[in-house]
mmCIF file of C-alpha atoms and ligand atoms in Angstrom:
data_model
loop_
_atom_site.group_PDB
_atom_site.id
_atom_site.type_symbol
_atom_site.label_atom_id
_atom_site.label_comp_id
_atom_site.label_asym_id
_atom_site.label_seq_id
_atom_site.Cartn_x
_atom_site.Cartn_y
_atom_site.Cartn_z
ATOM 1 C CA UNK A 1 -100.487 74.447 -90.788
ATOM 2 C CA UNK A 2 -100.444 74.447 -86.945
ATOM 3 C CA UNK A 3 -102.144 70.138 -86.666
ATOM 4 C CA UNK A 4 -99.447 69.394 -89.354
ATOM 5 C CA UNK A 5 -96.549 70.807 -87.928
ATOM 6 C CA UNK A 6 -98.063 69.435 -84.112
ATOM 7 C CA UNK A 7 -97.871 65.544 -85.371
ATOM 8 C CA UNK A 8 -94.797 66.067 -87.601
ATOM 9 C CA UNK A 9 -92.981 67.775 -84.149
ATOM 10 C CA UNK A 10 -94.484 65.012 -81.599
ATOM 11 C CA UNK A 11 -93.404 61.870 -84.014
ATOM 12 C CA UNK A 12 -89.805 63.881 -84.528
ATOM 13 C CA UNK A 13 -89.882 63.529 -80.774
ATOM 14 C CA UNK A 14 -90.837 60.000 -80.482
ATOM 15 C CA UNK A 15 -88.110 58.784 -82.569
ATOM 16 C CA UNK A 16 -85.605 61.668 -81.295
ATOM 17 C CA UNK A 17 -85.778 62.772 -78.034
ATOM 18 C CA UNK A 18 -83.309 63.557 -75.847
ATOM 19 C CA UNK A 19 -82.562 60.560 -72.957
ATOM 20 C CA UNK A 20 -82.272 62.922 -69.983
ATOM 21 C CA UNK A 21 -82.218 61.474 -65.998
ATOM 22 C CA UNK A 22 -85.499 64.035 -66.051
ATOM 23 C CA UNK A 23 -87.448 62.679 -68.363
ATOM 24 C CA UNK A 24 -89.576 59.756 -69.086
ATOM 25 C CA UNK A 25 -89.584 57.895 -72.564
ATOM 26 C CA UNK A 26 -92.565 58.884 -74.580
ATOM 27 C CA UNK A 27 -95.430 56.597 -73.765
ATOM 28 C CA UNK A 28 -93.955 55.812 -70.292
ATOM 29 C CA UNK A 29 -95.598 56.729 -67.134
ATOM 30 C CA UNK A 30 -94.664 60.821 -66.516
ATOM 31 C CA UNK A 31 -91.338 61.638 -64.711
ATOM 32 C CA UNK A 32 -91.956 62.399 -60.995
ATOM 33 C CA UNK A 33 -92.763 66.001 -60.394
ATOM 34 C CA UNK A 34 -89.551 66.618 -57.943
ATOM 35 C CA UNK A 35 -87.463 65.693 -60.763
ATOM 36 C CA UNK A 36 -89.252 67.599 -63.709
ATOM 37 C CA UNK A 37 -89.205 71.141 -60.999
ATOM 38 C CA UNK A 38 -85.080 70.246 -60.291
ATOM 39 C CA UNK A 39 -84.404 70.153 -63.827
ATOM 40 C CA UNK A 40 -86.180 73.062 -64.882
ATOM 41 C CA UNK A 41 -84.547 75.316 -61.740
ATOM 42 C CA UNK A 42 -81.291 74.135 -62.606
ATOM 43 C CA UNK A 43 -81.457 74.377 -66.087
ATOM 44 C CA UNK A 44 -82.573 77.996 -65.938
ATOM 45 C CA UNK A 45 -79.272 79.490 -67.426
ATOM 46 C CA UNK A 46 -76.563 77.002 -67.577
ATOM 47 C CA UNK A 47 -76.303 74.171 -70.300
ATOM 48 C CA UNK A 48 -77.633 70.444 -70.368
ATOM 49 C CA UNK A 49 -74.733 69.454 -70.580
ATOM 50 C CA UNK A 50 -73.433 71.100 -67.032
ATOM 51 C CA UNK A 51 -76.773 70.184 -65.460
ATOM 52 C CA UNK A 52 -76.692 66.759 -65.852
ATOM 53 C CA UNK A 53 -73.774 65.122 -63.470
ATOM 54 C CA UNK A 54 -75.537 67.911 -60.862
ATOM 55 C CA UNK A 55 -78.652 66.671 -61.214
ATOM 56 C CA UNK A 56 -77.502 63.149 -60.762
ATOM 57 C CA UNK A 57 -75.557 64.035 -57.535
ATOM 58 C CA UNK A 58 -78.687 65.900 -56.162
ATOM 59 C CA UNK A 59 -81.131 63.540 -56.524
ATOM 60 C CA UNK A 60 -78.685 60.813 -55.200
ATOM 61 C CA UNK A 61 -78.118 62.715 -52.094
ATOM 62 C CA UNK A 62 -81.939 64.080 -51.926
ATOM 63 C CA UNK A 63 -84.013 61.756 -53.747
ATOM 64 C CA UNK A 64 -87.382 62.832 -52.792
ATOM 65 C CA UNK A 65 -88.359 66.876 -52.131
ATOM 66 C CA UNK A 66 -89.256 65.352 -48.655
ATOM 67 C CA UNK A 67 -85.628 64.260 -48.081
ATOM 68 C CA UNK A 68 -84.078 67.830 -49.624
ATOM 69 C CA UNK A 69 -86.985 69.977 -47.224
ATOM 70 C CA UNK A 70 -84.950 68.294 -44.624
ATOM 71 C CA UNK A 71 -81.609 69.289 -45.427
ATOM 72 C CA UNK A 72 -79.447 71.844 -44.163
ATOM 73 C CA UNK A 73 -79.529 75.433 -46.026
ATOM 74 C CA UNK A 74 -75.650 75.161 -46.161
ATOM 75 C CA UNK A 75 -75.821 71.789 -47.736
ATOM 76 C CA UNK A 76 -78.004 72.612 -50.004
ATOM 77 C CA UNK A 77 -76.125 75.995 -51.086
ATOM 78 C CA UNK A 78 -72.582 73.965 -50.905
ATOM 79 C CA UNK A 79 -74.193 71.041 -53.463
ATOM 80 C CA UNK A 80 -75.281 74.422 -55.548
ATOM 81 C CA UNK A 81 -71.908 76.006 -55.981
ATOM 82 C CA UNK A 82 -71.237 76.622 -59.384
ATOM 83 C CA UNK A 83 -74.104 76.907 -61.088
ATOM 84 C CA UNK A 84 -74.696 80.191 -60.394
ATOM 85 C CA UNK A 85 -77.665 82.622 -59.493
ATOM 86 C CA UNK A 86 -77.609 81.668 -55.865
ATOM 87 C CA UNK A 87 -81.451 82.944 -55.308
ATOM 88 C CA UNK A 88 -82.427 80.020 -57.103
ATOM 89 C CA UNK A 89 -80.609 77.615 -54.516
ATOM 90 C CA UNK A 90 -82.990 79.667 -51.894
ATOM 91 C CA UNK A 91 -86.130 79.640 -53.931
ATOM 92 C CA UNK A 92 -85.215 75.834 -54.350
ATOM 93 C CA UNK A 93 -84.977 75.012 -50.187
ATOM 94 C CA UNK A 94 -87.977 77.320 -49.328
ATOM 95 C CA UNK A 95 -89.807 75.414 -52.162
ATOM 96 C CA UNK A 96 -89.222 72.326 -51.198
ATOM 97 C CA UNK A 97 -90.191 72.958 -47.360
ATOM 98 C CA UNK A 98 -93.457 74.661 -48.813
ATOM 99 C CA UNK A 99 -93.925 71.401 -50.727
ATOM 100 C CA UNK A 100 -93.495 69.227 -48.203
ATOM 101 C CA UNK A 101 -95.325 70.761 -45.677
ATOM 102 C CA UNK A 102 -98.924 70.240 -48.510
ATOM 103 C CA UNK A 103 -97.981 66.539 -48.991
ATOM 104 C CA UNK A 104 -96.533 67.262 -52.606
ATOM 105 C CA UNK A 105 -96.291 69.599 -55.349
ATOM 106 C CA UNK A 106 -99.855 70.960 -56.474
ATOM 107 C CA UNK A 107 -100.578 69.643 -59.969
ATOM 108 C CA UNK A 108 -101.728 73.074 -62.076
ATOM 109 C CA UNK A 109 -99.724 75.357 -63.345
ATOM 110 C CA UNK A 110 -102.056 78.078 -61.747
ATOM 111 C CA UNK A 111 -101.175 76.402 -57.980
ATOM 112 C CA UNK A 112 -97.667 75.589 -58.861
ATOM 113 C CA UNK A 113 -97.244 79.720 -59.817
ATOM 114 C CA UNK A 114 -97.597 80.422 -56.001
ATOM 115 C CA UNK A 115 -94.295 78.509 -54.987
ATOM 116 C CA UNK A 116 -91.436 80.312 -54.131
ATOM 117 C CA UNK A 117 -89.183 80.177 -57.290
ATOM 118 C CA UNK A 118 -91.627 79.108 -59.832
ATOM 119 C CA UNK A 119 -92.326 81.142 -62.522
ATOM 120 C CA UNK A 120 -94.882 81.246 -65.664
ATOM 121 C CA UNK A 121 -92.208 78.825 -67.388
ATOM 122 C CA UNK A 122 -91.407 76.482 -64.930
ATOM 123 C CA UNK A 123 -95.007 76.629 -63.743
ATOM 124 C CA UNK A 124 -96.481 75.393 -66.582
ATOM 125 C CA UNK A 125 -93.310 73.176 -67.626
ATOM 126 C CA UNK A 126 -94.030 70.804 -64.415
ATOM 127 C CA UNK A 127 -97.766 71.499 -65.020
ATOM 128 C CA UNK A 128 -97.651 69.583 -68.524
ATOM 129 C CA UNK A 129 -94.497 67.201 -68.194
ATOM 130 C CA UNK A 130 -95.503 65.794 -64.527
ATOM 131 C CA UNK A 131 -99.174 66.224 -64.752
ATOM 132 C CA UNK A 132 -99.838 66.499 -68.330
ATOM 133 C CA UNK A 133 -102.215 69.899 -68.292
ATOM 134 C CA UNK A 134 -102.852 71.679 -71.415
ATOM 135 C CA UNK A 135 -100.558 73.906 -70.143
ATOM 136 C CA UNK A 136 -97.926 76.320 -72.806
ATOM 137 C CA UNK A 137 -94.131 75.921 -71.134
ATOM 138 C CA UNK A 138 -92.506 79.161 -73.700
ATOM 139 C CA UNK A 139 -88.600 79.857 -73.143
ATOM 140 C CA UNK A 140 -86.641 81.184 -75.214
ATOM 141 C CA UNK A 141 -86.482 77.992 -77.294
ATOM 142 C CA UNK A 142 -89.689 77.679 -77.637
ATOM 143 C CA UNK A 143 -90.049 81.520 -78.090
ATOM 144 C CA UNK A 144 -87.621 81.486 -80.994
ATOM 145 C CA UNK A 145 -88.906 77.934 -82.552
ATOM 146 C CA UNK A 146 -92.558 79.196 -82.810
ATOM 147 C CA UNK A 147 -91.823 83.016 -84.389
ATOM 148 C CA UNK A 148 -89.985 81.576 -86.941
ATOM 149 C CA UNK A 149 -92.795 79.038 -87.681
ATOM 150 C CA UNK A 150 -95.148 81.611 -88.251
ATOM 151 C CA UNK A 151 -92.202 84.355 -89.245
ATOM 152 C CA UNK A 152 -93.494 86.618 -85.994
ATOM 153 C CA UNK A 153 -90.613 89.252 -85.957
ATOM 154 C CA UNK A 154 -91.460 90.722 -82.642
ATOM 155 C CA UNK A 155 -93.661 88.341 -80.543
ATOM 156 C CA UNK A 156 -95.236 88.594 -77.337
ATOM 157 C CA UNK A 157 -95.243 86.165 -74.734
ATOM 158 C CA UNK A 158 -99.414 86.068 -74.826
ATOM 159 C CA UNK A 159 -98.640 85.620 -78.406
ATOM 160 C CA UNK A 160 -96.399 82.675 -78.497
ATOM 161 C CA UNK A 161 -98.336 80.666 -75.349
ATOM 162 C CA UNK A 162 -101.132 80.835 -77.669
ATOM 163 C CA UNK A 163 -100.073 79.583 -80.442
ATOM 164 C CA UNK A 164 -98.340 76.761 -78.360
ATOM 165 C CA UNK A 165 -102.061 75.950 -77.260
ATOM 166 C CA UNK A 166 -103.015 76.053 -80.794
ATOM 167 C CA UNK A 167 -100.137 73.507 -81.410
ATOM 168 C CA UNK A 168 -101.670 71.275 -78.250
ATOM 169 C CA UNK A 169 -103.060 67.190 -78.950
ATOM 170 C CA UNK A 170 -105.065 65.928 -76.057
ATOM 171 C CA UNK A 171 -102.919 63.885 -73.870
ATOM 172 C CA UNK A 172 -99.724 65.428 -75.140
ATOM 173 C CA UNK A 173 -99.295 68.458 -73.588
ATOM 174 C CA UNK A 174 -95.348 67.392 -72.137
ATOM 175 C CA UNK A 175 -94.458 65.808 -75.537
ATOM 176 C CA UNK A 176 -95.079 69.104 -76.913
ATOM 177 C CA UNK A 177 -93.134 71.169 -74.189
ATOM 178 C CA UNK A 178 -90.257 68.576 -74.978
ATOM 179 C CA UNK A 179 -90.647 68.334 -78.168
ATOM 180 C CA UNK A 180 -90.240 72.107 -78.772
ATOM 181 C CA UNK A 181 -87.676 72.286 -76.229
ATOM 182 C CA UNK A 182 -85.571 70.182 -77.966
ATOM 183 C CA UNK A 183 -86.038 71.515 -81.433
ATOM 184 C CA UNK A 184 -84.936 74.920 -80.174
ATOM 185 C CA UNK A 185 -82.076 73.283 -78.504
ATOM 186 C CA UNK A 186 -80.892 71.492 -81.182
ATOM 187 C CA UNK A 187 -81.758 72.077 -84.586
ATOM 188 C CA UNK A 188 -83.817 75.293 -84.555
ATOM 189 C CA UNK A 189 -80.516 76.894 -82.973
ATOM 190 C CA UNK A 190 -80.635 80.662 -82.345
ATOM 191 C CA UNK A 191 -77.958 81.017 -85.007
ATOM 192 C CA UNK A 192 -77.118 78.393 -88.202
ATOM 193 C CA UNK A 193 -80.569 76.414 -87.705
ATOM 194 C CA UNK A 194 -80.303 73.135 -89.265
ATOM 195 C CA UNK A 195 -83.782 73.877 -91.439
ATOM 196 C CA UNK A 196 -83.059 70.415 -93.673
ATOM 197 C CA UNK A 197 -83.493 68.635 -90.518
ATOM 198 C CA UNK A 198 -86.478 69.911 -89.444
ATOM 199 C CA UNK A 199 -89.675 67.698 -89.041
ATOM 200 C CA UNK A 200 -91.634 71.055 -89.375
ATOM 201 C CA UNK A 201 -89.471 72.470 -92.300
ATOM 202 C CA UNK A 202 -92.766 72.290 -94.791
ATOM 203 C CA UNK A 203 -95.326 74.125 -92.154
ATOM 204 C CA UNK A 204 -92.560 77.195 -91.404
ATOM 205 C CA UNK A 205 -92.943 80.538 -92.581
ATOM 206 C CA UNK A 206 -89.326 82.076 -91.619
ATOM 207 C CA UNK A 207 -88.269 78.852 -93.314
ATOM 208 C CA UNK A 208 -90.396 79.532 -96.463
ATOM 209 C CA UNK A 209 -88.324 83.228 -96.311
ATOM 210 C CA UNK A 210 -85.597 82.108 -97.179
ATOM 211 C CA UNK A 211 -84.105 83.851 -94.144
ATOM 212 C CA UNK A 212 -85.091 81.803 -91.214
ATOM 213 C CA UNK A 213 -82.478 83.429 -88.743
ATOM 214 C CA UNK A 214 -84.099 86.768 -89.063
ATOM 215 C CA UNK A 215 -86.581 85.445 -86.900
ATOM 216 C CA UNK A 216 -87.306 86.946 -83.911
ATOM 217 C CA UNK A 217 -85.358 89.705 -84.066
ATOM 218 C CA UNK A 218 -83.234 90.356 -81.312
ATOM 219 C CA UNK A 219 -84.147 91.986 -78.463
ATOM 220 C CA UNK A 220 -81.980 94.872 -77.429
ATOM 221 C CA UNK A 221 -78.797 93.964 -75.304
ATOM 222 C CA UNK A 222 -78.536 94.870 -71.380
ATOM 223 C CA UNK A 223 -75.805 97.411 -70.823
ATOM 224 C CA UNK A 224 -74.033 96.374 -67.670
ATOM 225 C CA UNK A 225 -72.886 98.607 -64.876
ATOM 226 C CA UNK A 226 -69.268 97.891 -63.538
ATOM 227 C CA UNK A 227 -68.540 97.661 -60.109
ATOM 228 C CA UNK A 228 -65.465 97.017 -57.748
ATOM 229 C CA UNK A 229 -64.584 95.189 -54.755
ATOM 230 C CA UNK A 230 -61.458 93.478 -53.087
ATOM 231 C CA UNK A 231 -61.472 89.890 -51.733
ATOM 232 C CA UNK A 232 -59.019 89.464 -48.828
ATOM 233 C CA UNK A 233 -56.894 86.573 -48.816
ATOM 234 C CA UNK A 234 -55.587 85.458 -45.501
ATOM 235 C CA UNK A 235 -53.600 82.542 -44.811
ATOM 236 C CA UNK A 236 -52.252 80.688 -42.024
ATOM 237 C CA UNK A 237 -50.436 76.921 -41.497
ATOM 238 C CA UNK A 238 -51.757 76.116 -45.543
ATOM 239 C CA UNK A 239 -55.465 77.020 -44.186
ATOM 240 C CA UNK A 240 -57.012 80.063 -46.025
ATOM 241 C CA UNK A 241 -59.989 81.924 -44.004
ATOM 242 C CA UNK A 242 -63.429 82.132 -45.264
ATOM 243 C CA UNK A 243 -66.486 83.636 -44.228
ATOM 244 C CA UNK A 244 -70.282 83.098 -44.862
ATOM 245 C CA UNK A 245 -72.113 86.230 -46.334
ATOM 246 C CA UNK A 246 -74.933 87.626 -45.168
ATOM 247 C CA UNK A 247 -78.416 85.346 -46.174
ATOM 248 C CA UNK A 248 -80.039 88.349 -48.378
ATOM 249 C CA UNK A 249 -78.523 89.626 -51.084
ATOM 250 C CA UNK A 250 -76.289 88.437 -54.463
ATOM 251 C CA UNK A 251 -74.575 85.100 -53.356
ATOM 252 C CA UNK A 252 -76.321 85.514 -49.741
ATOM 253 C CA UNK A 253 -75.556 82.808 -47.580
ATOM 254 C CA UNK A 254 -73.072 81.099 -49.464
ATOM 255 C CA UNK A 255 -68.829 80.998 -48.867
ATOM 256 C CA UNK A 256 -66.956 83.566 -49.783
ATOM 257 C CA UNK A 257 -63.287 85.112 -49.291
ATOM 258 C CA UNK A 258 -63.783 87.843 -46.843
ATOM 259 C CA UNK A 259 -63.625 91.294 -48.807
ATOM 260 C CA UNK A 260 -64.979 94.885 -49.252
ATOM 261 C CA UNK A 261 -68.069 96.107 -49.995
ATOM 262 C CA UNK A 262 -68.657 96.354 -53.887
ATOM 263 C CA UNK A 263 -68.721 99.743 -55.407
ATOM 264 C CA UNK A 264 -69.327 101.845 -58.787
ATOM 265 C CA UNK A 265 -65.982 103.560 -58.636
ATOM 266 C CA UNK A 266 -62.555 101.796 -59.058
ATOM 267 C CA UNK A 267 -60.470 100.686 -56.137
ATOM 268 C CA UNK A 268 -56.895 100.992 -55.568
ATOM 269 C CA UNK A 269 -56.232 97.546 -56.177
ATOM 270 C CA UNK A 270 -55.270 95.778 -59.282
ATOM 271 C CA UNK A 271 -58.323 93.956 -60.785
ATOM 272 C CA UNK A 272 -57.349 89.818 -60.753
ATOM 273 C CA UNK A 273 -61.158 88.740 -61.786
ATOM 274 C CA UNK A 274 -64.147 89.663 -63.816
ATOM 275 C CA UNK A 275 -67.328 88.242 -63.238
ATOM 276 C CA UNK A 276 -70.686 88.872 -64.792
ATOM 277 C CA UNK A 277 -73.807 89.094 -62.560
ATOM 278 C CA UNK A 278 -77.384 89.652 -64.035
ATOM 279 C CA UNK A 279 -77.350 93.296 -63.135
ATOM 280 C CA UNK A 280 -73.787 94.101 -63.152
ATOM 281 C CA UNK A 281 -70.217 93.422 -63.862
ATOM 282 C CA UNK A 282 -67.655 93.129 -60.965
ATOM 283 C CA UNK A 283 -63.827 93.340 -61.160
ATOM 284 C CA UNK A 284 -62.307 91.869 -58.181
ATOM 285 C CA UNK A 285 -58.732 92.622 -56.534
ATOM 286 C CA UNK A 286 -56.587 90.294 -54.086
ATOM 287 C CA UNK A 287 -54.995 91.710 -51.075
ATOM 288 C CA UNK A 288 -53.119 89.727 -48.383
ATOM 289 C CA UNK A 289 -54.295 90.659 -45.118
ATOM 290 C CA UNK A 290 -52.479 88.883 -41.881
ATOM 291 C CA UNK A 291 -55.319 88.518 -39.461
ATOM 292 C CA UNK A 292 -58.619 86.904 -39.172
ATOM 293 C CA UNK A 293 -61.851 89.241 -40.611
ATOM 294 C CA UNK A 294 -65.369 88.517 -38.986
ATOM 295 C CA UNK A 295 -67.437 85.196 -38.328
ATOM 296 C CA UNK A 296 -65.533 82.210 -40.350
ATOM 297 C CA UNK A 297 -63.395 79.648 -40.883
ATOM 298 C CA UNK A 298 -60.339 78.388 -41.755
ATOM 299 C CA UNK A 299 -60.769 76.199 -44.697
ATOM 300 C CA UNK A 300 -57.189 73.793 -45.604
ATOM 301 C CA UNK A 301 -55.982 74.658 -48.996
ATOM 302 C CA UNK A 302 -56.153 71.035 -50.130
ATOM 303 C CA UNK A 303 -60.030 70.887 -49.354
ATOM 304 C CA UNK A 304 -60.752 74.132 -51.050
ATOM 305 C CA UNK A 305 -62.631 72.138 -53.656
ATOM 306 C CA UNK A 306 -64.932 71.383 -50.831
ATOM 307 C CA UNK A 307 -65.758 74.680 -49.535
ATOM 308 C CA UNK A 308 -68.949 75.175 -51.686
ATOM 309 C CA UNK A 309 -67.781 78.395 -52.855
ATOM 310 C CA UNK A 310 -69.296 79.974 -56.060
ATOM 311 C CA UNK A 311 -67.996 80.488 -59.220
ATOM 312 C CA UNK A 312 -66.658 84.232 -58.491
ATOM 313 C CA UNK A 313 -64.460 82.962 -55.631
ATOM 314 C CA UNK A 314 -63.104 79.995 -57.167
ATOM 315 C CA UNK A 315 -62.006 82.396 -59.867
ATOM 316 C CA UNK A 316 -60.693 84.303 -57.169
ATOM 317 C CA UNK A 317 -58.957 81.602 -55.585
ATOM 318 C CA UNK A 318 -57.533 80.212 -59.102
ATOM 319 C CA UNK A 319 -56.149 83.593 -60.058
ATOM 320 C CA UNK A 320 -54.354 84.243 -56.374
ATOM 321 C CA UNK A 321 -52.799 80.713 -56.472
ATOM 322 C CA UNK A 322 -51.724 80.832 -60.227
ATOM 323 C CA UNK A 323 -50.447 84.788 -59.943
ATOM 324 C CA UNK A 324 -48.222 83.485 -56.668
ATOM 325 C CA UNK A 325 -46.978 80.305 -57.986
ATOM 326 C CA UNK A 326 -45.506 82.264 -61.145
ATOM 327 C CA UNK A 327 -44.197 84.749 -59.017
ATOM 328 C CA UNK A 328 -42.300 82.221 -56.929
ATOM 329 C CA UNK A 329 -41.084 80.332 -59.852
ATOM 330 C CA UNK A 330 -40.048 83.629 -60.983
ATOM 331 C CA UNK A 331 -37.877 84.394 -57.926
HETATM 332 S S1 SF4 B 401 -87.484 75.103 -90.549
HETATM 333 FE FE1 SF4 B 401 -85.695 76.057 -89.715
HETATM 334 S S2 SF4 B 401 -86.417 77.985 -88.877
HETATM 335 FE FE2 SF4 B 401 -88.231 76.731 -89.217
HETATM 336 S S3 SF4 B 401 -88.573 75.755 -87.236
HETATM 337 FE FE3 SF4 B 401 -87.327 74.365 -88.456
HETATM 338 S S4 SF4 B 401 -85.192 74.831 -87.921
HETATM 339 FE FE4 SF4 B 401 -86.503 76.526 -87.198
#
């Protein structure tokens, strides 16, 4: 089952795949390996679709790891802002310093592993795309796309990289990872998978069910703890002040609003925001404070846009603006 649905997949891919400013056209020299290790970071929880016009603006303004090992941290986290999970941005500059320092990016998954950043996934993902390695690249795409091939209701990662390796034609190994990729993204699709157009309809077992969704079943959802904290907005002459937090921690060394620290229990302040971290939940207030908190800057309200802060703050900043624009029309 596994060799038919492998050359049924990999000619699906041939005359389907995805035209990505990642990728390489099947049968074309590989992508280079700084742009296959960009895509994958970035893509690591937010969409295609937002990637893309990133990716294009990052490789314009650092076209080579070489150039981006060079740049500033706070360029690098500014150029980040908005696509979220911050530690990435840091895994990505320490990365590509590491990187640059060997004379390139090391060409096994096994080697890649060490890099800051650079997990089983991604590790094999470059390995087999860049370098073409027999290596498995499993996500959740993949994950889902190969337990409902062989109807696995509960698979295991060691599982599902095997069975990728079982899937594996010499030479192929990052049409496979693509291929699969892009089945999961768009036809095997966690819900209302679009089975009739499916190159490996014939080989799949959750298919054959009559109940292809079931497959995997779903692992149990994170409960997430709420916290609190107030942002402080203070303004002066149309400039509002901003501050840089601290380089550990959630959002380290990016801009923020100055604020208080964030806690379990509610604060005294209305909530304006709700944002959803990996760990936690976080309702934000607004208060108007008159004088200058900390290290920081005053940033003009017109360049706001600029200020490379993340998404939580430009919520922040939306919500302030909107709530005291209504008021005044109000008045
Ligand atoms: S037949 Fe349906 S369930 Fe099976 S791999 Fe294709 S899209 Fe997924």
């Amino acid at each position: 089952m596994t060799a038919n649905a492998s050359e049924r997949l990999l000619q699906h891919y041939v005359d389907n795949f995805r035209r990505l400013p990642w990728r390489s056209a099947p049968g074309t020299p590989p992508p280079p390996a700084y742009r296959v290790w960009l895509s994958e970071i970035m893509l690591q929880q937010t969409t295609v679709a937002a990637v893309t016009p990133r990716f294009e603006r990052f490789v314009t303004r650092w076209p080579t790891v070489e150039a981006l090992a060079e740049a500033k941290d706070e360029d690098v986290l500014s150029e980040w802002a908005g696509l979220g999970y911050y530690a990435r941005a840091r895994n990505l500059i320490a990365c590509a310093r590491k990187v640059a320092r060997r004379g390139g990016f090391p060409e096994t998954a096994a080697d890649l592993r060490s890099l800051p950043g650079i997990g089983d996934y991604t590790s094999a993902a470059i390995a087999a795309i860049a370098f073409g390695e027999d290596a498995a690249a499993v996500d959740t795409n993949v994950e889902r796309v190969v337990a409902r091939l062989h109807a696995i209701d509960r698979p295991t990662r060691a599982q599902i990289e095997q069975l990728v390796r079982d899937m594996l034609r010499s030479g192929r190994a990052g049409d496979l990872a693509q291929a699969l990729m892009d089945l999961g993204a768009t036809i095997c699709r966690p819900k209302n998978p679009l089975c009739a157009s499916c190159p490996i309809a014939a080989d799949c077992a959750a298919f054959a069910s009559g109940i292809p969704e079931r497959f995997p079943l779903p692992k149990p959802k994170r409960v997430r703890p709420l916290r609190h904290g107030v942002a402080y907005w203070i303004e002066q002459r149309d400039c509002v002040w901003l501050v840089r937090r601290p380089a550990k921690g959630l959002l380290g060394g990016m801009a923020a609003l100055p604020g208080s620290e964030w806690q379990d229990g509610p604060l005294p302040v209305r909530p304006a925001v709700r944002h959803i971290f990996t760990h936690f939940a976080l309702e934000l207030g607004i208060e108007r404070r008159s004088s200058a908190i900390g290290d920081g800057w005053w940033q003009p309200l017109d360049t706001l846009e600029d200020a490379g802060l993340p998404t939580l703050y430009r919520k922040a900043v939306a919500a302030f603006l909107t709530d005291r624009s209504s008021r005044r029309r109000a008045a």
